[in-house]
Tab-separated table of C-alpha atoms in Angstrom:
chain	number	residue	atom	x	y	z
A	107	UNK	CA	133.518	112.988	157.540
A	108	UNK	CA	132.408	115.864	155.340
A	109	UNK	CA	130.607	115.254	152.070
A	110	UNK	CA	131.114	116.963	148.756
A	111	UNK	CA	127.583	116.869	147.399
A	112	UNK	CA	127.035	118.458	143.995
A	113	UNK	CA	123.432	118.057	142.807
A	114	UNK	CA	122.880	115.930	139.715
A	115	UNK	CA	119.856	115.797	137.410
A	116	UNK	CA	118.301	112.798	139.239
A	117	UNK	CA	118.755	114.671	142.531
A	118	UNK	CA	116.894	117.708	141.176
A	119	UNK	CA	114.170	115.424	139.788
A	120	UNK	CA	113.806	113.705	143.154
A	121	UNK	CA	113.502	117.085	144.888
A	122	UNK	CA	110.787	118.165	142.426
A	123	UNK	CA	109.010	114.813	142.849
A	124	UNK	CA	109.019	115.266	146.617
A	125	UNK	CA	107.397	118.682	146.175
A	126	UNK	CA	104.659	117.023	144.122
A	127	UNK	CA	104.154	114.316	146.748
A	128	UNK	CA	103.919	116.895	149.524
A	129	UNK	CA	101.264	118.785	147.571
A	130	UNK	CA	99.289	115.597	146.859
A	131	UNK	CA	99.507	114.475	150.492
A	132	UNK	CA	98.102	117.800	151.703
A	133	UNK	CA	95.005	117.465	149.478
A	134	UNK	CA	93.471	114.223	150.713
A	135	UNK	CA	90.438	114.628	148.422
A	136	UNK	CA	92.689	114.798	145.376
A	137	UNK	CA	94.494	117.474	143.410
A	138	UNK	CA	94.484	118.135	139.651
A	139	UNK	CA	97.576	118.578	137.514
A	140	UNK	CA	96.597	122.232	137.003
A	141	UNK	CA	96.544	122.760	140.759
A	142	UNK	CA	99.817	120.871	141.116
A	143	UNK	CA	101.475	123.136	138.566
A	144	UNK	CA	100.366	126.169	140.594
A	145	UNK	CA	101.367	124.662	143.948
A	146	UNK	CA	104.783	123.404	142.840
A	147	UNK	CA	105.722	126.018	140.268
A	148	UNK	CA	106.781	123.266	137.846
A	149	UNK	CA	106.362	123.652	134.110
A	150	UNK	CA	103.521	121.500	132.688
A	151	UNK	CA	105.835	119.249	130.657
A	152	UNK	CA	108.159	118.556	133.586
A	153	UNK	CA	105.202	118.035	135.901
A	154	UNK	CA	103.668	115.519	133.469
A	155	UNK	CA	106.957	113.598	133.206
A	156	UNK	CA	107.343	113.354	136.984
A	157	UNK	CA	103.687	112.413	137.475
A	158	UNK	CA	104.114	109.518	135.016
A	159	UNK	CA	107.107	108.302	136.993
A	160	UNK	CA	105.271	108.688	140.320
A	161	UNK	CA	102.279	106.746	138.988
A	162	UNK	CA	104.512	103.969	137.651
A	163	UNK	CA	106.258	103.708	141.015
A	164	UNK	CA	102.937	103.622	142.901
A	165	UNK	CA	103.522	106.884	144.791
A	166	UNK	CA	100.403	108.552	143.364
A	167	UNK	CA	97.174	107.306	141.793
A	168	UNK	CA	94.589	108.972	139.590
A	169	UNK	CA	90.976	108.777	140.704
A	170	UNK	CA	87.895	108.883	138.472
A	171	UNK	CA	87.843	112.662	138.000
A	172	UNK	CA	91.525	112.690	136.975
A	173	UNK	CA	92.762	114.144	140.259
A	174	UNK	CA	95.808	112.671	141.982
A	175	UNK	CA	95.896	111.063	145.437
A	176	UNK	CA	98.642	109.306	147.351
A	177	UNK	CA	99.374	105.727	146.281
A	178	UNK	CA	100.032	102.516	148.177
A	179	UNK	CA	103.818	102.732	147.801
A	180	UNK	CA	103.906	106.111	149.542
A	181	UNK	CA	101.707	104.805	152.351
A	182	UNK	CA	103.954	101.786	152.911
A	183	UNK	CA	107.190	103.774	152.863
A	184	UNK	CA	105.709	106.500	155.053
A	185	UNK	CA	104.670	104.041	157.758
A	186	UNK	CA	107.044	103.497	160.677
A	187	UNK	CA	105.978	99.872	161.001
A	188	UNK	CA	107.822	97.684	158.506
A	189	UNK	CA	109.382	100.695	156.778
A	190	UNK	CA	112.846	99.139	156.405
A	191	UNK	CA	111.472	96.032	154.710
A	192	UNK	CA	109.139	98.123	152.521
A	193	UNK	CA	112.037	100.294	151.353
A	194	UNK	CA	114.166	97.246	150.594
A	195	UNK	CA	111.390	95.601	148.570
A	196	UNK	CA	110.667	98.842	146.688
A	197	UNK	CA	114.345	99.300	145.866
A	198	UNK	CA	114.621	95.690	144.685
A	199	UNK	CA	111.729	96.120	142.265
A	200	UNK	CA	113.351	99.304	140.957
A	201	UNK	CA	116.720	97.571	140.542
A	202	UNK	CA	115.096	94.642	138.740
A	203	UNK	CA	113.452	97.063	136.309
A	204	UNK	CA	116.739	98.918	135.799
A	205	UNK	CA	118.542	95.622	135.115
A	206	UNK	CA	116.054	94.857	132.358
A	207	UNK	CA	116.176	98.350	130.849
A	208	UNK	CA	119.988	98.580	130.693
A	209	UNK	CA	120.629	94.877	130.006
A	210	UNK	CA	123.219	94.567	132.764
A	211	UNK	CA	123.621	93.580	136.393
A	212	UNK	CA	122.767	96.605	138.579
A	213	UNK	CA	124.036	97.422	142.063
A	214	UNK	CA	123.034	99.839	144.826
A	215	UNK	CA	126.032	100.650	147.000
A	216	UNK	CA	126.630	102.826	150.037
A	217	UNK	CA	129.563	104.215	151.956
A	218	UNK	CA	128.908	103.154	155.555
A	219	UNK	CA	131.243	103.711	158.508
A	220	UNK	CA	134.153	104.397	156.199
A	221	UNK	CA	133.665	101.330	154.013
A	222	UNK	CA	132.189	100.447	150.616
A	223	UNK	CA	129.133	98.215	150.932
A	224	UNK	CA	126.923	96.618	148.283
A	225	UNK	CA	123.449	97.135	149.728
A	226	UNK	CA	121.388	95.388	147.015
A	227	UNK	CA	121.773	94.159	143.467
A	228	UNK	CA	119.764	92.752	140.582
A	229	UNK	CA	121.218	90.120	138.272
A	230	UNK	CA	119.956	87.352	136.021
A	231	UNK	CA	121.017	84.458	133.768
A	232	UNK	CA	122.144	86.830	131.013
A	233	UNK	CA	123.249	89.641	133.364
A	234	UNK	CA	125.589	88.046	135.922
A	235	UNK	CA	127.149	90.024	138.754
A	236	UNK	CA	130.878	90.655	138.942
A	237	UNK	CA	132.908	87.897	140.564
A	238	UNK	CA	134.132	89.536	143.792
A	239	UNK	CA	137.605	88.083	143.601
A	240	UNK	CA	138.982	90.912	145.761
A	241	UNK	CA	136.840	92.324	148.579
A	242	UNK	CA	135.057	95.445	147.309
A	243	UNK	CA	135.873	97.166	150.609
A	244	UNK	CA	139.583	97.072	149.847
A	245	UNK	CA	139.368	97.773	146.115
A	246	UNK	CA	137.479	101.074	145.909
A	247	UNK	CA	140.328	102.572	143.881
A	248	UNK	CA	139.736	100.030	141.093
A	249	UNK	CA	135.932	99.900	140.864
A	250	UNK	CA	133.408	102.322	139.416
A	251	UNK	CA	131.402	101.882	142.630
A	252	UNK	CA	134.339	102.784	144.843
A	253	UNK	CA	135.353	105.774	142.748
A	254	UNK	CA	131.791	107.108	142.701
A	255	UNK	CA	131.502	106.812	146.481
A	256	UNK	CA	134.937	108.294	147.145
A	257	UNK	CA	134.155	111.078	144.695
A	258	UNK	CA	131.317	112.198	146.944
A	259	UNK	CA	133.585	112.624	149.971
A	260	UNK	CA	135.701	115.679	150.641
A	261	UNK	CA	139.488	115.577	150.271
A	262	UNK	CA	140.070	114.553	153.882
A	263	UNK	CA	137.497	111.772	153.634
A	264	UNK	CA	139.231	110.382	150.563
A	265	UNK	CA	142.672	110.606	152.182
A	266	UNK	CA	141.342	108.797	155.237
A	267	UNK	CA	139.988	105.965	153.109
A	268	UNK	CA	143.198	105.595	151.126
A	269	UNK	CA	145.264	105.600	154.327
A	270	UNK	CA	143.359	102.495	155.414
A	271	UNK	CA	143.336	100.700	152.055
A	272	UNK	CA	146.485	100.227	149.989
A	273	UNK	CA	146.053	100.787	146.255
A	274	UNK	CA	146.864	97.259	145.132
A	275	UNK	CA	147.424	96.494	141.451
A	276	UNK	CA	144.574	94.164	140.432
A	277	UNK	CA	145.069	94.372	136.657
A	278	UNK	CA	147.463	96.191	134.340
A	279	UNK	CA	144.925	99.044	134.189
A	280	UNK	CA	144.549	99.611	137.944
A	281	UNK	CA	145.503	103.045	139.274
A	282	UNK	CA	148.018	102.534	142.095
A	283	UNK	CA	149.076	106.155	142.633
A	284	UNK	CA	147.278	108.021	145.438
A	285	UNK	CA	148.119	111.322	143.762
A	286	UNK	CA	146.729	110.293	140.372
A	287	UNK	CA	143.551	108.804	141.856
A	288	UNK	CA	142.877	111.855	144.038
A	289	UNK	CA	143.456	114.155	141.060
A	290	UNK	CA	140.970	112.240	138.910
A	291	UNK	CA	138.376	112.163	141.678
A	292	UNK	CA	138.779	115.905	142.235
A	293	UNK	CA	138.304	116.815	138.568
A	294	UNK	CA	135.483	114.367	137.771
A	295	UNK	CA	132.226	116.286	137.108
A	296	UNK	CA	129.340	114.926	139.240
A	297	UNK	CA	127.182	114.466	136.136
A	298	UNK	CA	129.719	112.182	134.423
A	299	UNK	CA	129.569	108.472	135.384
A	300	UNK	CA	132.647	106.902	136.957
A	301	UNK	CA	133.988	104.041	134.852
A	302	UNK	CA	135.981	100.882	135.523
A	303	UNK	CA	137.530	99.689	132.272
A	304	UNK	CA	138.973	96.357	133.384
A	305	UNK	CA	140.648	98.008	136.382
A	306	UNK	CA	139.112	95.610	138.903
A	307	UNK	CA	138.874	92.455	136.805
A	308	UNK	CA	140.022	91.524	133.315
A	309	UNK	CA	136.986	90.922	131.138
A	310	UNK	CA	134.603	93.275	132.987
A	311	UNK	CA	133.678	96.947	132.589
A	312	UNK	CA	131.513	98.946	134.992
A	313	UNK	CA	129.929	102.376	135.439
A	314	UNK	CA	128.492	104.148	138.478
A	315	UNK	CA	126.429	107.265	139.146
A	316	UNK	CA	125.773	108.975	142.514
A	317	UNK	CA	122.493	108.511	144.389
A	318	UNK	CA	122.953	110.301	147.687
A	319	UNK	CA	120.156	111.471	149.965
A	320	UNK	CA	120.869	113.736	152.928
A	321	UNK	CA	124.074	112.662	154.662
A	322	UNK	CA	124.011	109.197	153.062
A	323	UNK	CA	126.561	108.561	150.302
A	324	UNK	CA	125.435	106.060	147.688
A	325	UNK	CA	125.663	105.125	144.046
A	326	UNK	CA	124.004	103.053	141.364
A	327	UNK	CA	126.270	100.922	139.230
A	328	UNK	CA	126.188	98.387	136.419
A	329	UNK	CA	128.615	95.805	135.080
A	330	UNK	CA	129.063	94.325	131.614
A	331	UNK	CA	131.379	91.748	130.066
A	332	UNK	CA	134.129	93.493	128.110
A	333	UNK	CA	132.698	92.283	124.779
A	334	UNK	CA	129.755	94.617	125.510
A	335	UNK	CA	131.997	97.573	126.387
A	336	UNK	CA	130.571	99.508	123.433
A	337	UNK	CA	127.254	99.668	125.342
A	338	UNK	CA	128.767	100.975	128.585
A	339	UNK	CA	128.330	104.723	128.188
A	340	UNK	CA	124.799	104.467	126.816
A	341	UNK	CA	123.854	102.041	129.602
A	342	UNK	CA	125.380	104.412	132.170
A	343	UNK	CA	123.360	107.326	130.779
A	344	UNK	CA	120.194	105.215	130.994
A	345	UNK	CA	121.058	104.299	134.579
A	346	UNK	CA	121.567	107.964	135.450
A	347	UNK	CA	118.309	109.050	133.824
A	348	UNK	CA	116.407	106.407	135.775
A	349	UNK	CA	118.052	106.988	139.157
A	350	UNK	CA	115.275	109.258	140.479
A	351	UNK	CA	113.043	106.410	141.819
A	352	UNK	CA	115.981	105.079	143.832
A	353	UNK	CA	116.625	108.523	145.327
A	354	UNK	CA	112.938	108.856	146.180
A	355	UNK	CA	112.853	105.509	148.007
A	356	UNK	CA	115.880	106.588	150.041
A	357	UNK	CA	114.502	110.043	150.774
A	358	UNK	CA	110.862	109.344	151.687
């Protein structure tokens, strides 16, 4: 399966953040922001923004003289022992924070062995998850998650998926034409969130943005009751802007 990766803003931010982390890791005694700007080539304002994010996520720490050193989160994720559990816990904390910032249930999904899979999610009493009344694996054509994941495959990968999963009509808004779905996936810009406007379930709207690292296809998504549909695009933009920590956890 070939992928159709087109870098998004969070992807570029994650790449720049990794450059910062590499520079910090090489200077075990600490490195100043001035030195980091020289080593990474990043503009001071962008460097400061990424350093704030890296400090918040625990990837770097500032010592008494203001220099930066590696943080506990980086040490835990960089260790072979218990890495999988550490990544899962780090991602869950990030998803919980995203849920609170966007005011919606948030999902991390992946495309694994030709199928849609919800890897982790964060919900709450006022931000319930979508009722999975039809298996997400067989309803990618109707969900923001599925469309985001399929959108990151090449044409043959999408055709393969659709050959194994019939485009069933789940609501009056569901796309059931292979040709129409493929056309929309092909023309969707990677920076624009995929939306589900009551295509999967009446009463629910969703949005998803790509978070792919290396050969792994993934996305971040959120769901809202239809009475909050007016918040969907703003919430999706917030989700996209805050996707960098998720990409970092997957990439480190």
